[in-house]
Amino acid sequence: MIPPQEASVRRREIEDKLKQEEETLSFIRDSLEKSDQLTKNMVSILSSFESRLMKLENSIIPVHKQTENLQRLQENVEKTLSCLDHVISYYHVASDTEKIIREGPTGRLEEYLGCMAKIQKAVEYFQDNNPDSPELNRVKFLFERGKESLESEFRSLMTRHSKVVSPVLILDLIGGEDDMEAQDDMTLEHLSESVLHDVIRISRWLVEYGRNQDFMNVYYQIRSSQLDRSIKGLKEHFRKSSSSSGVPYSPAIPNKRKDTPTKKPVKRPGHEHDFRVKHLSEALNDKHGPLAGRDDMLDMEIDAYIHCVSAFVKLAQSEYQLLTDIIPEHHQKKTFDSLIQDALDGLMMEGENIVSVARKAIIRHDYSAVLTVFPILRHLKQTKPEFDQVLQGTAASTKNKLPGLITSMETTGAKALEDFADNIKNDPDKEYNMPKDGTVHELTSNAILFLQQLLDFQETAGAMLASQETSSSATSYNSEFSKRLLSTYICKVLGNLQLNLLSKSKVYEDPALRAIFLHNNYNYILKSLEKSELIHLVAVTQKTAERSYREHIEQQIQTYQRSWLKVTEYISEKNLPIFQPGVKLRDKERQMIKERFKGFNDGLEELCKIQKAWAIPDTEQRDKIRQAQKTIVKENYGAFLHRYASVPFTKNPEKYIKYRVEQVADMIERLFDTSA
C-alpha cells in the first residue's frame, strides 16, 4: 500500500504533465489553422496566375507561328540567292581561269591546280544540270588544255632536273658498303625538295582527276635513261682513268657535290675492291706460254664491270625510293620493272659477252680470258641477295636474268677447269720446247700459276665444279663439299702434270739430265704448293701429297748421282792392284793405274763440262746436290790419291795426277752455274 505522502507527489506530477500536453495540443491547433489559411491564399494566387498565363498563351502562339513562317521564308530566299550566285559563278569560271591555264603552271603550281579544281567542278555542274550548254564545251576544253599543260610540266620538270649521277659520286656510294655509318648517311638526292614536291603534286592530280597514266611512261623513260647513262658514265670513267693513270679515281668528298648532291656529307669509305685477277700477264695462252705483254684493259674491264654491277644495285635502290613518292602504289612495281630494263639488259648483255669471250678462249686453250669469269662470278653471287631484294615484285623474266647469267658463267668456268686439266695431260712433247738446261718447264710454272689463281676464288671455283655434279651429294651442296671438289680437281691437275712431265723427260737422252729436269719440276711444284698454301687444299683429299713429292725429289737426286758412277768407278778399290811397299810394280800394274787416273780425269772433265750448263734454280737444292756429290767424289778420290800419289807408276806423274782434291771440289761447286 502506497503511503499518502508519495501518492500526493505523484498526483501533482501527473497533473503537471497533463497541463503541458494540453498546452502543446493548443499550439498545434493554432498552427493548423494558420496553415489552412495560407493554403487558401496560395490556391487563390495560383488560380489567378493560371488564368493570366492562359490569356498570354492565347495571345503569343499566333505571333510565334507568324514569326516562324517569316524566318523560313527568309532562309529560303537566302538559299535561293546563294544557289543563284553559285550557279552564276560556274558561268564565270572559264573567263576567270583562261589566262592562267593558257600561261601554264610553271612557277605557280598551287594556283594552277586551284584553277583546275574550279574548272572540274564547272564541268561536273554543266554535265549534270545543263549538258547542252555551250559553257560545258568551253570548260571541257580548258580542262583538257590544263591537263596537257600539267603533263607537259611533269615531263619538263623530270627532264630538266633528272641528271646523270657522276662516276665519282657512284664510287663513293659503292664505297660505303663496308662502312655502315657512311652508308646510312649517304642518300642520293635526285630531285631537289621543291621540284620533288611539284612532281608529286602533279602526279597525284593526274591520277586522281586527270584519269591519266601516260605520265608514268614518261617517268620511267626519263629515269631509265638517266640510270643507264649513269652506269655507262662510270664505265667510261674507268676507261679514261685507266688510260691516263691506270687507277680509277675515287677521291674523298668533303662537301656536298654540285652535280648530284647528297642529302648528307659523305664520309670516305674504305673502297678497296680486290677483284682483279693476279698476274694475268703470266696466265696461259694456247701454247702454255706467257702472254706477250700485259693487257691492262683486261683488268680495267673486269673492275669496270664489277663496279657497274654494284652501281646498278645502289642506283636501282635509290630509284625505287624516289619512285615510291611519285608513282601510285599499285603501279610502282610495274613502272620500276620498266625503268631498270635498259640498264639491267646492258649489264646482262655485257656479262654474256664475257662468257662468250671465255668460251672462245677455251677453244683456243687460252685460259687468261677464262680467269676473268672468276672475279666477276664471285661478285655476282655476293651481290645476288641485294639484287633479289631490289627486284622484288618485278616480272619473273626480270628476276631470272641474274641467275641465268650466274648459271652461264658457272657452266663456262667448269668447262674451262675441266678443259685445262685435260690440256695439261695432253700437252704434246715438243723437243724444241724443252729447256736444254733441265730447268722448270713452262707447262709446270703456268699450271701452278693457274692453280694459285684458284686460291683467291676457292668458293667460286668449287661452286663451278659442284654445279656440274649430278650425284645426290651435289644436291646437298655446301662449302665443305665445294672444298673437297676443288681439292680433287687440283690433285687431278697435279696428277696430269706429273704424267706429262714423265713423258716429256724422255726427250732427254741423258738419264742424269732427265733426273735434273724432273727434280726441278717436282721441287718447283712442292715449293709452290707450300708457299701459296695450295698444299692445305690438296691435303683435304690427299694427306700424303707432300711426302710423295719429297720422295720423288729424292729419287731423282739418287738417279742423278748415279751419273757419277762412271767417274768414281775408275777410282774405286775394286780390281785395283795390290802391291807391297818398296816392291817394283809390273808394267801391267802401272798401266792399270794410269788408265784409272786417265779415266777419272776424262770423266770428271766431261761431266763438269756437260753439267755446268745444266740448271737447278733452287739455291737450297743446288747446294745440297753439290755438297752430296762433293762428299762422295772427294772421299773416293782422296783415298785413291792417297794410295797412288807416291807410287812410281809413271815418269810423268803430272800427266795423270792433274787435280788435287780441293780442285775437284771446286769443279763440282761450279756445276749448275751457267754464269761461272
PDB file of N, CA, C and O in Angstrom, residues 71-89 125:
ATOM      1  N   GLN A  71      10.676  33.587 -90.782  1.00  0.00           N
ATOM      2  CA  GLN A  71      12.074  33.140 -90.768  1.00  0.00           C
ATOM      3  C   GLN A  71      12.331  32.093 -91.853  1.00  0.00           C
ATOM      4  O   GLN A  71      13.378  32.104 -92.523  1.00  0.00           O
ATOM      5  N   ARG A  72      11.414  31.165 -92.037  1.00  0.00           N
ATOM      6  CA  ARG A  72      11.579  30.128 -93.050  1.00  0.00           C
ATOM      7  C   ARG A  72      11.605  30.744 -94.438  1.00  0.00           C
ATOM      8  O   ARG A  72      12.416  30.356 -95.290  1.00  0.00           O
ATOM      9  N   LEU A  73      10.746  31.718 -94.626  1.00  0.00           N
ATOM     10  CA  LEU A  73      10.733  32.405 -95.915  1.00  0.00           C
ATOM     11  C   LEU A  73      12.059  33.131 -96.175  1.00  0.00           C
ATOM     12  O   LEU A  73      12.601  33.112 -97.272  1.00  0.00           O
ATOM     13  N   GLN A  74      12.594  33.713 -95.103  1.00  0.00           N
ATOM     14  CA  GLN A  74      13.869  34.424 -95.248  1.00  0.00           C
ATOM     15  C   GLN A  74      15.004  33.451 -95.592  1.00  0.00           C
ATOM     16  O   GLN A  74      15.842  33.735 -96.450  1.00  0.00           O
ATOM     17  N   GLU A  75      15.030  32.303 -94.921  1.00  0.00           N
ATOM     18  CA  GLU A  75      16.072  31.307 -95.200  1.00  0.00           C
ATOM     19  C   GLU A  75      15.966  30.797 -96.633  1.00  0.00           C
ATOM     20  O   GLU A  75      16.979  30.608 -97.315  1.00  0.00           O
ATOM     21  N   ASN A  76      14.750  30.575 -97.081  1.00  0.00           N
ATOM     22  CA  ASN A  76      14.562  30.107 -98.453  1.00  0.00           C
ATOM     23  C   ASN A  76      15.062  31.134 -99.460  1.00  0.00           C
ATOM     24  O   ASN A  76      15.679  30.792-100.474  1.00  0.00           O
ATOM     25  N   VAL A  77      14.804  32.360 -99.148  1.00  0.00           N
ATOM     26  CA  VAL A  77      15.269  33.428-100.038  1.00  0.00           C
ATOM     27  C   VAL A  77      16.797  33.466-100.074  1.00  0.00           C
ATOM     28  O   VAL A  77      17.424  33.587-101.131  1.00  0.00           O
ATOM     29  N   GLU A  78      17.409  33.348 -98.888  1.00  0.00           N
ATOM     30  CA  GLU A  78      18.875  33.382 -98.821  1.00  0.00           C
ATOM     31  C   GLU A  78      19.490  32.192 -99.548  1.00  0.00           C
ATOM     32  O   GLU A  78      20.492  32.329-100.258  1.00  0.00           O
ATOM     33  N   LYS A  79      18.878  30.997 -99.361  1.00  0.00           N
ATOM     34  CA  LYS A  79      19.389  29.823-100.055  1.00  0.00           C
ATOM     35  C   LYS A  79      19.245  29.976-101.557  1.00  0.00           C
ATOM     36  O   LYS A  79      20.132  29.596-102.328  1.00  0.00           O
ATOM     37  N   THR A  80      18.148  30.501-101.947  1.00  0.00           N
ATOM     38  CA  THR A  80      17.920  30.703-103.382  1.00  0.00           C
ATOM     39  C   THR A  80      18.943  31.660-103.964  1.00  0.00           C
ATOM     40  O   THR A  80      19.525  31.425-105.036  1.00  0.00           O
ATOM     41  N   LEU A  81      19.182  32.745-103.241  1.00  0.00           N
ATOM     42  CA  LEU A  81      20.186  33.718-103.703  1.00  0.00           C
ATOM     43  C   LEU A  81      21.583  33.088-103.765  1.00  0.00           C
ATOM     44  O   LEU A  81      22.350  33.332-104.700  1.00  0.00           O
ATOM     45  N   SER A  82      21.892  32.259-102.712  1.00  0.00           N
ATOM     46  CA  SER A  82      23.209  31.601-102.679  1.00  0.00           C
ATOM     47  C   SER A  82      23.353  30.636-103.849  1.00  0.00           C
ATOM     48  O   SER A  82      24.406  30.584-104.496  1.00  0.00           O
ATOM     49  N   CYS A  83      22.306  29.873-104.108  1.00  0.00           N
ATOM     50  CA  CYS A  83      22.358  28.934-105.231  1.00  0.00           C
ATOM     51  C   CYS A  83      22.509  29.681-106.549  1.00  0.00           C
ATOM     52  O   CYS A  83      23.262  29.250-107.441  1.00  0.00           O
ATOM     53  N   LEU A  84      21.791  30.777-106.654  1.00  0.00           N
ATOM     54  CA  LEU A  84      21.920  31.582-107.874  1.00  0.00           C
ATOM     55  C   LEU A  84      23.345  32.095-108.050  1.00  0.00           C
ATOM     56  O   LEU A  84      23.907  32.048-109.149  1.00  0.00           O
ATOM     57  N   ASP A  85      23.906  32.587-106.934  1.00  0.00           N
ATOM     58  CA  ASP A  85      25.298  33.058-107.004  1.00  0.00           C
ATOM     59  C   ASP A  85      26.241  31.917-107.400  1.00  0.00           C
ATOM     60  O   ASP A  85      27.171  32.096-108.195  1.00  0.00           O
ATOM     61  N   HIS A  86      26.007  30.718-106.817  1.00  0.00           N
ATOM     62  CA  HIS A  86      26.862  29.561-107.102  1.00  0.00           C
ATOM     63  C   HIS A  86      26.751  29.159-108.566  1.00  0.00           C
ATOM     64  O   HIS A  86      27.759  28.895-109.239  1.00  0.00           O
ATOM     65  N   VAL A  87      25.536  29.105-109.058  1.00  0.00           N
ATOM     66  CA  VAL A  87      25.314  28.733-110.453  1.00  0.00           C
ATOM     67  C   VAL A  87      25.912  29.770-111.381  1.00  0.00           C
ATOM     68  O   VAL A  87      26.583  29.448-112.363  1.00  0.00           O
ATOM     69  N   ILE A  88      25.686  31.027-111.052  1.00  0.00           N
ATOM     70  CA  ILE A  88      26.225  32.108-111.890  1.00  0.00           C
ATOM     71  C   ILE A  88      27.750  32.040-111.938  1.00  0.00           C
ATOM     72  O   ILE A  88      28.378  32.311-112.966  1.00  0.00           O
ATOM     73  N   SER A  89      28.371  31.622-110.767  1.00  0.00           N
ATOM     74  CA  SER A  89      29.845  31.569-110.715  1.00  0.00           C
ATOM     75  C   SER A  89      30.405  30.572-111.727  1.00  0.00           C
ATOM     76  O   SER A  89      31.495  30.767-112.262  1.00  0.00           O
ATOM     77  N   TYR A 125      29.148  20.357-113.013  1.00  0.00           N
ATOM     78  CA  TYR A 125      27.854  21.033-112.869  1.00  0.00           C
ATOM     79  C   TYR A 125      27.100  21.043-114.194  1.00  0.00           C
ATOM     80  O   TYR A 125      25.913  20.661-114.254  1.00  0.00           O
TER      81      TYR A 125
END
